[in-house]
XYZ file of N, CA and C in Angstrom:
864
model
N 1.714 13.627 -18.225
C 1.801 15.150 -17.805
C 2.469 15.013 -16.321
N 2.266 13.692 -15.428
C 2.759 13.696 -14.465
C 4.186 13.222 -14.309
N 4.441 12.437 -15.214
C 5.809 11.822 -15.599
C 6.844 13.505 -15.768
N 6.224 14.081 -16.684
C 6.899 15.388 -17.036
C 7.065 16.396 -15.676
N 6.165 16.428 -14.831
C 6.220 17.204 -13.717
C 7.022 16.644 -12.756
N 6.941 15.657 -12.324
C 6.892 14.498 -10.921
C 8.400 14.165 -11.008
N 8.848 13.496 -12.355
C 9.849 12.977 -12.725
C 11.284 13.631 -12.057
N 11.187 14.895 -12.743
C 12.394 15.400 -12.163
C 12.564 15.740 -10.946
N 11.496 16.382 -10.354
C 11.348 16.473 -8.783
C 11.780 15.548 -8.010
N 11.215 14.210 -8.245
C 11.443 13.096 -7.273
C 12.686 12.672 -7.502
N 13.546 12.826 -8.394
C 14.608 12.667 -8.667
C 15.588 13.446 -8.180
N 15.304 14.675 -7.960
C 16.120 15.616 -7.159
C 16.322 15.427 -5.737
N 14.997 14.948 -5.214
C 14.703 14.792 -3.805
C 15.713 13.469 -3.632
N 15.503 12.884 -4.633
C 16.293 11.206 -3.927
C 17.761 11.383 -3.809
N 18.382 11.988 -5.038
C 19.733 12.181 -4.976
C 20.472 13.248 -4.058
N 19.620 14.189 -3.797
C 19.988 15.398 -2.894
C 19.904 15.038 -1.059
N 19.024 14.224 -0.764
C 18.907 13.641 0.466
C 19.790 12.707 0.784
N 20.026 11.981 -0.193
C 21.119 10.974 0.292
C 22.660 11.444 -0.153
N 22.758 11.931 -1.095
C 24.207 12.396 -1.815
C 24.743 13.524 -1.181
N 23.798 14.441 -0.414
C 23.968 15.779 0.128
C 23.995 15.713 1.943
N 24.260 14.152 2.074
C 23.950 13.867 3.639
C 25.130 13.900 4.408
N 25.561 14.486 5.429
C 26.659 14.560 6.213
C 25.934 14.360 7.996
N 26.797 13.649 8.441
C 26.115 13.699 10.179
C 27.491 13.152 10.826
N 26.846 13.149 12.037
C 28.183 12.414 12.901
C 27.311 12.212 14.421
N 28.317 11.731 15.257
C 27.848 11.420 16.362
C 28.709 11.732 17.466
N 28.422 11.650 19.176
C 29.452 12.405 19.829
C 29.524 11.126 20.670
N 30.393 10.948 21.607
C 30.520 9.836 22.418
C 31.312 10.719 24.105
N 30.953 9.903 24.941
C 31.728 10.511 26.230
C 32.419 9.502 27.126
N 33.766 9.399 27.321
C 34.612 8.328 27.955
C 35.021 9.163 29.311
N 34.279 8.508 30.239
C 34.686 9.302 31.868
C 35.623 8.360 32.446
N 36.823 8.277 32.362
C 37.744 7.216 33.017
C 37.671 7.493 34.664
N 38.125 6.466 35.220
C 38.154 6.562 36.820
C 38.962 7.641 37.099
N 40.063 7.757 36.315
C 40.888 8.929 36.644
C 40.335 9.776 35.781
N 40.075 11.131 36.226
C 39.320 12.053 35.603
C 40.360 13.050 34.636
N 41.650 13.123 34.849
C 42.421 13.583 33.884
C 42.732 13.047 32.348
N 42.164 11.616 32.666
C 42.480 10.796 31.472
C 41.085 10.688 30.522
N 40.045 11.457 31.234
C 38.601 11.305 30.510
C 38.882 12.268 29.292
N 37.734 11.654 28.256
C 37.523 12.559 26.999
C 35.914 12.500 26.852
N 35.126 13.602 27.287
C 33.810 13.677 27.365
C 33.205 14.147 26.104
N 34.186 14.627 24.714
C 33.765 15.068 23.559
C 34.542 14.164 22.432
N 33.839 13.435 22.183
C 34.679 12.303 20.939
C 33.730 12.465 19.832
N 34.089 13.148 18.938
C 33.315 13.542 17.754
C 33.679 12.693 16.703
N 32.844 11.989 16.012
C 32.889 11.092 14.788
C 31.786 11.730 13.696
N 32.543 11.967 12.566
C 31.866 12.303 11.419
C 32.040 11.527 10.339
N 30.593 11.357 9.568
C 31.018 10.776 8.265
C 29.987 11.573 7.555
N 30.020 11.080 5.978
C 29.330 11.786 4.947
C 28.787 10.733 3.756
N 27.601 11.073 2.898
C 27.601 10.667 1.906
C 27.719 11.612 0.512
N 27.973 11.404 -0.461
C 28.766 10.120 -1.029
C 30.398 10.180 -0.385
N 30.772 8.832 -0.066
C 32.038 9.011 0.944
C 33.293 9.444 -0.024
N 33.930 10.153 0.396
C 35.255 10.545 -0.618
C 36.494 10.593 0.508
N 37.414 9.755 -0.258
C 38.834 9.697 0.453
C 39.417 11.213 0.881
N 40.206 11.309 2.162
C 40.920 12.732 2.210
C 41.931 12.448 1.357
N 42.132 13.687 0.391
C 43.371 13.600 -0.388
C 43.205 12.724 -1.476
N 42.132 12.417 -1.787
C 41.597 11.626 -3.348
C 41.897 12.543 -4.162
N 42.062 11.683 -5.398
C 42.371 12.635 -6.627
C 41.210 12.181 -7.296
N 40.197 11.332 -6.706
C 38.785 10.884 -7.802
C 38.309 12.039 -7.735
N 37.522 12.576 -8.862
C 36.953 13.696 -8.951
C 35.262 13.423 -8.485
N 34.664 13.886 -7.693
C 33.398 13.857 -7.363
C 32.409 14.346 -8.149
N 32.209 13.763 -9.099
C 31.427 14.537 -10.280
C 29.530 14.569 -10.069
N 29.316 13.914 -9.201
C 28.115 13.497 -8.932
C 27.399 15.009 -8.076
N 28.090 15.114 -6.859
C 27.833 16.215 -6.019
C 28.999 16.809 -5.672
N 29.097 18.229 -4.907
C 30.172 18.870 -4.686
C 30.512 18.472 -3.310
N 31.443 17.779 -2.931
C 31.852 17.217 -1.618
C 33.049 18.170 -0.929
N 32.876 18.386 0.592
C 33.698 19.275 0.925
C 35.271 18.149 1.336
N 36.200 18.690 1.066
C 37.400 18.090 1.283
C 37.760 17.674 2.934
N 38.285 16.505 2.808
C 38.432 15.670 4.156
C 37.595 15.062 4.450
N 36.247 14.351 3.888
C 35.350 13.564 4.392
C 35.913 12.187 3.854
N 36.033 11.326 4.819
C 36.435 9.964 4.436
C 35.599 9.314 3.650
N 36.025 8.343 2.635
C 35.596 7.593 1.812
C 34.461 6.707 2.047
N 34.597 5.781 3.157
C 33.866 4.704 3.740
C 34.112 4.487 5.246
N 33.231 4.058 5.705
C 32.922 4.074 7.366
C 34.101 3.200 7.474
N 34.671 2.419 7.325
C 35.740 1.569 7.870
C 37.221 2.613 7.663
N 36.892 3.695 6.863
C 38.402 4.581 7.114
C 37.908 6.019 8.011
N 36.931 5.716 8.679
C 36.455 7.123 9.504
C 36.960 6.618 10.727
N 38.234 7.256 11.377
C 39.151 7.259 12.247
C 38.953 8.182 13.238
N 39.034 7.717 14.569
C 38.725 8.698 15.651
C 39.849 8.292 16.858
N 39.813 9.225 17.497
C 40.697 8.838 18.875
C 40.064 8.540 20.143
N 40.281 7.588 20.630
C 39.802 7.517 22.078
C 40.759 7.298 23.356
N 40.379 7.578 24.454
C 41.226 7.520 25.516
C 41.190 6.028 26.105
N 42.295 5.206 26.475
C 42.180 4.093 27.241
C 42.139 3.919 28.302
N 42.056 5.188 29.234
C 41.925 4.929 30.376
C 43.275 4.391 31.303
N 44.355 4.645 30.438
C 45.468 3.709 30.820
C 46.708 4.701 30.823
N 46.451 5.936 31.532
C 47.595 7.002 31.453
C 47.074 7.776 30.278
N 48.164 8.566 29.404
C 47.944 9.423 28.510
C 47.549 8.464 27.320
N 47.655 7.531 27.120
C 47.784 6.560 25.930
C 46.640 6.819 25.083
N 46.245 6.942 23.971
C 44.787 6.910 23.373
C 45.256 5.941 22.215
N 43.964 5.381 22.041
C 44.221 4.238 20.575
C 43.303 4.869 19.469
N 43.427 4.577 18.250
C 42.808 5.338 17.293
C 42.105 3.857 16.673
N 40.731 4.119 16.426
C 39.642 3.197 16.249
C 38.892 3.702 14.686
N 38.210 2.936 14.316
C 37.482 3.240 13.261
C 36.133 2.453 13.278
N 35.155 3.112 12.232
C 33.981 2.434 12.334
C 34.219 1.311 11.537
N 32.919 0.573 11.273
C 33.071 -0.836 11.013
C 32.158 -0.858 9.704
N 32.303 -1.170 8.659
C 31.453 -1.426 7.583
C 31.989 -0.645 6.571
N 31.460 -0.983 5.053
C 31.382 -0.447 3.663
C 30.540 -0.441 3.064
N 29.656 0.195 3.080
C 28.200 0.687 2.547
C 27.930 1.718 1.482
N 29.242 1.889 0.866
C 29.306 3.210 -0.008
C 28.729 2.406 -1.537
N 28.829 1.299 -1.833
C 28.475 0.953 -3.067
C 26.729 1.339 -3.353
N 25.974 0.892 -2.066
C 24.671 0.810 -2.554
C 24.256 2.428 -2.563
N 25.013 3.047 -1.792
C 24.370 4.672 -1.774
C 24.819 5.744 -3.013
N 26.170 5.138 -3.730
C 26.458 5.731 -4.958
C 25.971 5.005 -6.007
N 25.145 3.642 -6.042
C 24.701 3.005 -6.853
C 22.960 4.131 -7.101
N 22.361 4.076 -5.655
C 21.424 4.795 -5.675
C 21.526 6.195 -6.353
N 22.502 7.076 -5.875
C 22.620 8.247 -6.516
C 22.682 8.624 -7.861
N 23.565 7.637 -8.630
C 23.966 7.576 -9.501
C 22.761 7.370 -10.532
N 21.818 6.509 -10.174
C 20.698 6.090 -10.829
C 19.757 7.389 -10.947
N 19.808 8.233 -9.468
C 18.892 9.368 -9.464
C 19.162 10.245 -10.531
N 20.462 10.494 -10.749
C 21.264 11.467 -11.558
C 20.796 11.181 -12.803
N 20.895 10.245 -13.253
C 20.620 9.578 -14.979
C 18.996 9.816 -14.901
N 18.399 9.441 -14.212
C 16.967 9.541 -14.060
C 16.398 11.122 -14.522
N 17.058 11.829 -13.674
C 16.935 13.281 -13.815
C 17.333 14.069 -14.883
N 18.366 13.740 -15.110
C 19.072 13.932 -16.887
C 17.873 13.521 -17.762
N 17.377 12.272 -17.791
C 16.781 11.733 -19.113
C 15.210 12.360 -18.691
N 14.834 12.458 -17.525
C 13.469 12.924 -17.428
C 13.453 14.629 -18.204
N 14.460 15.287 -17.669
C 14.659 16.685 -18.552
C 14.726 16.427 -19.915
N 15.287 15.494 -20.529
C 15.635 15.537 -22.084
C 14.025 14.907 -22.391
N 13.602 13.951 -21.699
C 12.166 13.523 -22.159
C 11.112 14.617 -22.168
N 10.887 15.766 -21.094
C 9.963 16.896 -20.934
C 10.698 17.902 -22.417
N 11.904 18.150 -22.613
C 12.142 19.000 -23.898
C 11.559 18.300 -25.021
N 11.374 17.094 -25.331
C 10.849 16.433 -26.285
C 9.594 16.269 -26.446
N 8.904 15.750 -25.333
C 7.465 16.130 -25.131
C 6.728 17.608 -25.545
N 7.289 18.619 -25.193
C 6.806 19.804 -25.725
C 7.246 20.715 -26.656
N 8.710 20.577 -26.935
C 9.063 21.096 -28.145
C 9.186 20.450 -29.484
N 9.025 18.984 -29.516
C 9.673 18.322 -30.782
C 8.288 17.179 -30.642
N 7.197 17.292 -30.451
C 6.183 16.156 -30.213
C 6.101 15.606 -31.583
N 6.208 16.532 -32.537
C 5.697 16.209 -33.893
C 7.138 15.286 -34.514
N 8.107 15.487 -34.352
C 9.303 14.295 -34.479
C 9.214 13.660 -33.759
N 8.527 13.364 -32.429
C 8.461 12.378 -31.460
C 7.510 11.351 -32.082
N 6.409 12.057 -32.624
C 5.403 10.976 -33.164
C 5.473 10.743 -34.849
N 6.484 11.255 -35.452
C 6.634 11.334 -36.620
C 6.741 9.432 -37.239
N 7.705 8.775 -36.261
C 7.822 7.179 -36.427
C 7.841 6.654 -35.157
N 7.974 5.309 -35.025
C 7.897 4.502 -34.278
C 8.975 4.399 -33.515
N 10.131 4.775 -33.749
C 11.427 4.898 -33.106
C 11.538 5.508 -31.916
N 11.215 6.830 -31.892
C 10.860 7.365 -30.564
C 10.270 6.840 -29.385
N 8.817 6.586 -29.572
C 8.147 6.088 -28.476
C 8.767 4.594 -28.279
N 9.573 3.901 -29.094
C 9.986 2.771 -28.736
C 11.279 2.631 -27.721
N 11.929 3.827 -27.794
C 13.066 4.014 -27.312
C 12.754 4.639 -25.897
N 11.706 5.226 -25.723
C 11.099 5.841 -24.466
C 10.773 5.064 -23.694
N 9.738 3.964 -24.170
C 9.451 2.723 -23.788
C 10.382 1.792 -22.924
N 11.367 1.390 -23.839
C 12.608 0.649 -23.332
C 13.221 1.430 -22.040
N 13.543 2.631 -22.163
C 14.088 3.213 -21.170
C 13.346 3.529 -19.832
N 11.934 3.644 -20.218
C 11.081 3.716 -18.967
C 11.351 2.500 -18.260
N 11.193 0.958 -18.998
C 11.055 -0.164 -18.346
C 12.467 -0.118 -17.375
N 13.594 0.258 -18.065
C 14.968 -0.137 -17.583
C 14.948 0.858 -16.382
N 14.271 2.099 -16.469
C 14.875 2.867 -15.310
C 13.523 2.269 -14.095
N 12.769 1.924 -14.304
C 11.923 1.268 -13.183
C 12.004 0.047 -12.671
N 12.746 -0.618 -13.564
C 13.766 -1.819 -12.751
C 15.014 -1.299 -12.031
N 15.603 -0.442 -12.275
C 16.875 0.125 -11.661
C 16.149 0.849 -10.203
N 15.085 1.541 -10.540
C 14.834 2.254 -9.268
C 14.522 1.028 -7.930
N 13.835 0.017 -8.711
C 13.291 -0.980 -7.728
C 14.755 -1.390 -6.977
N 15.480 -2.037 -7.755
C 16.790 -2.609 -7.218
C 17.717 -1.485 -6.529
N 17.782 -0.223 -7.057
C 18.730 0.457 -6.104
C 18.248 1.018 -4.957
N 16.774 1.593 -4.923
C 15.909 1.401 -3.753
C 16.046 0.246 -2.575
N 15.968 -0.837 -3.163
C 15.975 -1.900 -2.125
C 17.408 -1.982 -1.845
N 18.367 -1.962 -2.557
C 19.846 -2.079 -1.996
C 20.322 -0.659 -1.062
N 19.951 0.214 -1.367
C 19.906 1.348 -0.714
C 19.359 1.259 0.975
N 18.263 0.734 1.010
C 17.295 0.726 2.260
C 18.309 -0.357 3.051
N 18.506 -1.560 2.528
C 19.204 -2.433 3.063
C 20.569 -1.606 3.536
N 21.181 -0.970 2.865
C 22.375 -0.244 3.079
C 22.331 0.672 4.245
N 21.083 1.185 4.232
C 20.772 2.481 5.040
C 20.755 1.694 6.694
N 20.118 0.677 6.313
C 19.764 -0.020 7.808
C 21.129 -0.244 8.310
N 22.089 -0.805 7.487
C 23.620 -1.806 8.038
C 24.398 -0.129 8.273
N 24.050 0.925 8.024
C 24.601 2.104 8.318
C 24.084 2.536 9.735
N 23.033 2.600 9.889
C 22.458 2.774 11.332
C 22.969 2.130 12.366
N 22.921 0.762 12.020
C 23.738 -0.212 13.062
C 25.368 0.400 13.259
N 25.955 0.188 12.012
C 27.459 0.851 12.134
C 27.585 2.411 12.836
N 26.815 2.800 12.749
C 26.997 4.294 13.360
C 26.390 4.323 14.721
N 25.616 3.351 15.326
C 24.969 3.445 16.541
C 25.982 3.517 17.549
N 25.621 5.018 18.497
C 26.841 5.012 19.530
C 26.865 4.115 20.283
N 25.940 3.145 20.881
C 26.078 1.666 21.642
C 27.149 0.988 20.868
N 26.805 0.851 19.755
C 27.690 -0.105 19.007
C 29.077 0.495 19.012
N 29.582 1.558 18.503
C 30.785 2.051 18.603
C 31.367 2.131 20.023
N 30.532 2.195 20.967
C 31.233 2.288 22.535
C 31.621 0.881 22.841
N 31.279 0.038 22.108
C 31.639 -1.621 22.191
C 33.080 -1.696 21.843
N 33.724 -0.692 20.758
C 34.953 -1.107 20.194
C 35.905 -0.290 20.966
N 35.719 0.439 21.899
C 36.507 1.547 22.915
C 37.084 0.097 24.031
N 38.453 0.090 24.337
C 38.726 -0.923 25.486
C 38.741 -0.268 26.448
N 38.426 0.972 26.583
C 38.221 1.486 27.950
C 37.011 1.517 28.605
N 35.705 1.103 27.165
C 34.396 1.072 28.030
C 34.206 -0.403 28.626
N 35.328 -1.226 28.256
C 35.133 -2.547 28.747
C 35.614 -3.006 30.442
N 35.758 -1.861 30.813
C 36.325 -1.819 31.927
C 35.153 -0.744 32.667
N 34.389 -1.772 34.185
C 33.550 -1.628 34.934
C 33.732 -0.217 35.474
N 34.940 0.528 35.968
C 35.124 1.456 36.621
C 35.095 2.658 35.594
N 35.037 2.535 34.676
C 34.863 3.677 33.533
C 33.573 4.158 32.784
N 33.118 4.968 32.665
C 31.766 5.184 32.354
C 31.678 5.756 30.706
N 31.125 5.032 29.949
C 31.002 5.372 28.446
C 29.452 5.894 28.394
N 29.333 6.968 27.648
C 28.138 6.940 27.165
C 27.698 7.866 25.849
N 26.930 7.655 25.498
C 26.360 8.264 23.836
C 26.207 9.835 24.456
N 26.396 10.704 23.758
C 26.267 12.055 23.924
C 25.188 12.508 22.790
N 25.386 12.361 21.460
C 24.469 12.518 20.675
C 24.527 11.509 19.368
N 23.485 11.302 18.914
C 23.106 10.245 17.955
C 23.250 10.920 16.525
N 23.780 10.308 15.565
C 23.447 10.701 14.024
C 22.038 11.036 13.694
N 21.664 12.254 12.998
C 20.226 12.520 12.662
C 20.286 11.549 11.075
N 19.564 10.687 10.848
C 19.312 10.072 9.645
C 17.893 10.343 9.035
N 16.923 11.736 9.347
C 15.792 11.716 8.547
C 16.234 11.911 7.212
N 17.170 12.746 6.864
C 17.319 13.097 5.115
C 17.567 11.231 4.497
N 18.362 10.760 4.953
C 18.311 9.305 4.448
C 17.201 8.405 4.391
N 16.295 8.572 5.637
C 15.315 7.880 5.397
C 14.209 8.465 4.192
N 14.572 9.531 4.213
C 13.540 10.556 3.278
C 14.101 9.993 1.847
N 15.484 9.706 1.499
C 15.904 9.724 0.306
C 15.181 8.072 -0.260
N 15.048 7.209 0.738
C 14.595 5.756 0.726
C 13.340 6.120 0.204
N 12.435 6.548 0.857
C 10.893 7.030 0.419
C 10.804 7.488 -1.254
N 11.463 8.571 -1.351
C 11.443 9.018 -2.781
C 12.099 8.084 -3.312
N 12.973 7.241 -3.482
C 13.510 6.230 -4.372
C 12.194 5.132 -4.585
N 11.557 4.789 -3.612
C 10.706 3.918 -4.126
C 9.412 4.656 -4.506
N 9.167 6.035 -4.208
C 8.329 6.648 -5.200
C 8.534 7.090 -6.454
N 9.905 7.054 -6.820
C 10.150 7.140 -8.004
C 10.020 5.597 -8.889
N 10.218 4.762 -8.096
C 9.856 3.255 -8.853
C 8.435 3.091 -9.050
N 7.489 3.981 -8.316
C 6.091 3.655 -8.510
C 5.677 4.691 -9.629
N 6.413 5.725 -9.866
C 6.100 6.555 -11.055
C 6.809 6.249 -12.182
N 7.406 5.310 -12.147
C 8.254 5.040 -13.312
C 7.450 3.962 -13.816
N 7.365 3.268 -13.364
C 6.371 1.782 -13.129
C 5.183 2.113 -13.789
N 4.397 3.163 -13.254
C 3.101 3.467 -13.512
C 3.104 4.600 -15.210
N 4.186 4.831 -15.480
C 4.242 5.506 -16.858
C 4.708 4.324 -18.021
N 4.871 3.418 -17.509
C 5.187 2.328 -18.552
C 3.924 2.202 -19.546
N 2.642 2.188 -18.966
C 1.554 1.923 -19.863
C 1.294 3.037 -20.608
N 1.534 4.463 -20.269
C 0.987 5.609 -20.919
C 2.157 5.688 -22.551
N 3.348 5.193 -21.930
C 4.651 5.269 -23.008
C 4.126 4.183 -23.717
N 3.555 2.885 -23.602
C 3.320 1.958 -24.385
C 2.014 2.093 -25.189
N 1.248 3.228 -24.865
C 0.099 3.258 -25.369
C 0.595 4.268 -27.042
N 2.022 4.835 -27.011
C 2.574 5.611 -27.962
C 3.037 4.700 -29.305
N 3.459 3.411 -28.380
C 4.327 2.480 -29.433
C 3.518 2.032 -30.723
N 3.869 1.492 -31.630
C 3.264 0.774 -32.650
C 2.840 -0.330 -32.324
N 3.324 -1.041 -31.181
C 2.660 -2.094 -30.761
C 1.226 -2.094 -30.079
N 0.843 -1.021 -29.522
C -0.396 -0.731 -29.180
C -1.315 -0.451 -30.238
N -0.839 0.366 -31.367
C -1.601 0.920 -32.360
C -1.821 -0.455 -32.973
N -0.726 -1.538 -33.648
C -1.430 -2.319 -34.261
C -2.185 -3.263 -33.588
N -2.165 -3.447 -32.281
C -3.081 -4.313 -31.265
C -4.592 -3.841 -31.768
N -4.673 -2.608 -31.424
C -5.610 -1.741 -32.059
C -6.484 -1.937 -33.180
N -5.788 -1.821 -33.980
C -5.807 -2.161 -35.637
C -6.535 -3.732 -35.832
N -5.982 -4.580 -35.436
C -6.052 -5.825 -35.328
C -7.559 -6.182 -34.648
N -7.713 -5.497 -33.508
C -9.003 -5.603 -32.918
C -10.185 -5.113 -33.909
N -9.780 -4.015 -34.290
C -10.693 -3.636 -35.503
C -11.078 -4.531 -36.549
N -9.896 -4.867 -37.305
C -10.077 -5.595 -38.110
C -11.071 -6.618 -37.834
N -10.707 -7.586 -36.727
C -11.579 -8.791 -36.486
C -12.882 -8.133 -36.235
N -13.343 -7.447 -35.460
C -14.709 -6.838 -35.516
C -15.430 -6.408 -36.585
N -14.847 -5.722 -37.643
C -15.475 -5.696 -38.807
C -15.439 -6.859 -39.825
N -14.535 -8.054 -39.544
C -14.949 -9.351 -40.238
C -16.067 -9.889 -39.606
N -16.204 -9.957 -38.344
C -17.346 -10.384 -37.589
C -18.715 -9.798 -38.004
N -18.875 -8.481 -38.195
C -20.107 -7.423 -38.038
C -20.424 -7.993 -39.810
N -19.437 -7.919 -40.850
C -19.662 -8.434 -42.323
C -20.288 -9.965 -42.224
N -19.870 -10.789 -41.597
C -20.248 -12.166 -41.736
C -21.550 -12.145 -41.153
N -22.293 -11.428 -40.170
C -23.483 -11.270 -39.800
C -24.453 -11.031 -40.837
N -24.002 -9.560 -41.200
C -24.630 -8.885 -42.417
C -24.924 -9.759 -43.695
N -23.727 -10.694 -44.314
C -24.071 -11.550 -45.335
C -24.834 -12.669 -45.183
N -25.195 -13.108 -43.638
C -25.911 -14.201 -43.692
C -27.084 -14.202 -43.783
N -27.699 -15.451 -43.256
C -29.506 -15.403 -43.827
C -30.404 -14.457 -43.102
N -29.688 -14.090 -41.979
C -30.786 -12.888 -41.192
C -31.104 -11.780 -42.098
N -30.617 -11.212 -42.863
C -30.840 -10.067 -43.427
C -31.103 -9.932 -44.848
N -31.425 -11.530 -45.353
C -31.478 -11.699 -46.850
C -32.964 -11.110 -47.088
N -33.610 -11.145 -48.550
C -35.083 -10.439 -48.748
C -36.122 -11.720 -48.297
N -35.556 -12.996 -48.106
C -36.708 -14.059 -47.764
C -37.577 -13.504 -46.690
N -37.338 -12.713 -45.590
C -38.253 -12.049 -45.031
C -38.769 -10.667 -45.318
N -38.153 -9.993 -46.420
C -38.869 -8.797 -46.827
C -39.944 -8.936 -47.502
N -40.595 -7.695 -48.216
C -41.789 -7.581 -48.916
C -41.989 -8.542 -50.047
N -40.759 -9.027 -50.472
C -41.272 -10.147 -51.728
C -41.054 -11.319 -50.973
N -40.746 -11.750 -49.617
C -40.791 -13.141 -49.039
C -41.944 -13.882 -48.578
N -41.725 -14.818 -47.964
C -42.745 -15.558 -47.775
C -43.932 -15.139 -46.437
N -43.338 -14.428 -45.377
C -43.784 -14.069 -44.213
C -44.428 -12.701 -44.501
N -43.933 -11.810 -45.390
C -44.306 -10.579 -45.374
C -44.953 -10.336 -46.911
N -45.318 -11.356 -47.541
C -46.042 -11.123 -48.910
C -47.438 -10.890 -48.590
N -48.098 -9.752 -49.126
C -49.264 -9.448 -48.888
C -50.256 -10.407 -49.359
N -50.078 -11.131 -50.522
C -51.008 -12.194 -51.173
C -51.317 -13.445 -50.266
N -50.490 -13.548 -49.176
C -50.787 -14.865 -48.425
C -51.929 -14.864 -47.715
N -52.050 -13.974 -46.792
C -53.348 -13.552 -46.189
C -54.349 -12.792 -46.600
N -53.830 -11.757 -47.694
C -54.983 -10.306 -47.737
C -55.685 -10.841 -48.990
N -55.507 -11.676 -49.898
C -56.238 -12.053 -50.971
C -57.509 -11.958 -50.956
N -58.173 -11.297 -51.630
C -59.845 -11.365 -51.890
C -60.465 -12.535 -51.958
N -59.491 -13.261 -52.967
C -60.205 -14.674 -53.442
C -60.286 -15.607 -52.608
N -59.360 -15.513 -51.564
C -59.304 -16.819 -50.807
C -60.270 -16.942 -49.514
N -60.400 -15.517 -48.607
C -61.227 -15.445 -47.724
C -62.288 -14.260 -47.581
N -61.983 -13.512 -48.623
C -62.642 -11.990 -48.803
C -63.754 -12.088 -50.215
N -64.242 -13.224 -50.643
C -65.422 -13.234 -51.496
C -66.514 -13.524 -50.913
N -67.380 -12.643 -50.945
C -68.824 -13.048 -50.370
C -69.501 -13.959 -50.818
N -69.326 -14.532 -52.500
C -69.977 -15.812 -52.585
C -69.740 -16.940 -51.953
N -68.522 -17.230 -51.338
C -67.958 -18.242 -50.904
C -69.136 -18.925 -49.587
N -69.402 -17.628 -48.577
C -70.197 -18.058 -47.411
C -71.268 -17.438 -47.663
N -71.934 -16.579 -48.478
C -72.934 -15.743 -48.471
C -73.966 -16.368 -49.283
N -73.737 -17.375 -50.286
C -74.694 -17.713 -51.380
C -74.959 -19.159 -51.283
N -73.733 -20.113 -51.272
C -74.083 -21.204 -51.675
C -74.876 -21.904 -50.158
N -74.400 -21.692 -49.405
C -74.927 -22.300 -48.178
C -76.450 -21.973 -47.546
N -76.844 -21.024 -47.913
C -78.146 -20.551 -47.757
C -79.242 -21.228 -48.722
N -78.825 -21.145 -50.156
C -79.725 -21.662 -51.015
C -79.807 -23.263 -51.029
N -78.530 -23.955 -50.730
C -79.337 -25.392 -50.776
C -79.915 -25.607 -49.683
N -79.978 -24.898 -48.778
C -81.126 -25.217 -47.549
C -82.387 -24.818 -47.595
N -82.552 -23.895 -48.624
C -84.045 -23.746 -48.856
C -84.668 -24.856 -50.142
N -83.869 -25.231 -51.164
C -84.238 -26.381 -51.360
C -84.607 -27.670 -51.057
N -83.852 -27.675 -49.879
C -84.187 -28.926 -49.168
C -85.266 -28.807 -48.703
N -85.903 -27.609 -48.172
C -87.290 -27.512 -47.500
C -88.265 -27.452 -48.797
């Protein structure tokens, strides 16, 4: 039940917080010659990365036109503080593969969890009719658990690299004007990446959810049922062995040695009065 409720929601949160991200930073370059300064240098980037004018279809999410595909393709102009000449720079790094892999896993996990929910609710009899359905469900659950672990780990590392590549202090080091002591270069606004941090958290939550569901899916398979039958047969054989042994035979029953009433209850052995009541006193009287 937890899988049916939380798996689609967690998958939505994972790919929405990652794939729907767009952010930017703003820098300020104050040249010694104030007329050459640029106090508002805006640099925008987004996920999933899409090339400007690219013919590739963004089928995972609806992306706005004009968003660069990779960080090293994010170009921006900066003053050189040497007359009116400006230089064109770009961010460093290409971390799109880990982000796109993470989003792809989230989308397919969402689709599969929806399909599984429909089967659990409306086709439960078909699902339990033979062992093929539970076996497929078990294998897919194991695969998605592994993919969530790999994808979340890769995206966590990629996000760490993205934070370094988009750090305003690191970007300022790329500008030639900032290498001169007479010019003042300052970060105005840093990118907000709280949604990307949330996507990593939901990635590992999805891994925990899918990995925890492995046991419940395994219980529906024939492997678990055959194991239970084997254990039950073993217990029955052991119990039948004890029941057929010497502890339940009639040797201790009403006709046996310890339960025979004749052993200690016959009147002729200990209960006859003539044995101790007549012979002893008579012989003593004759002697007198």
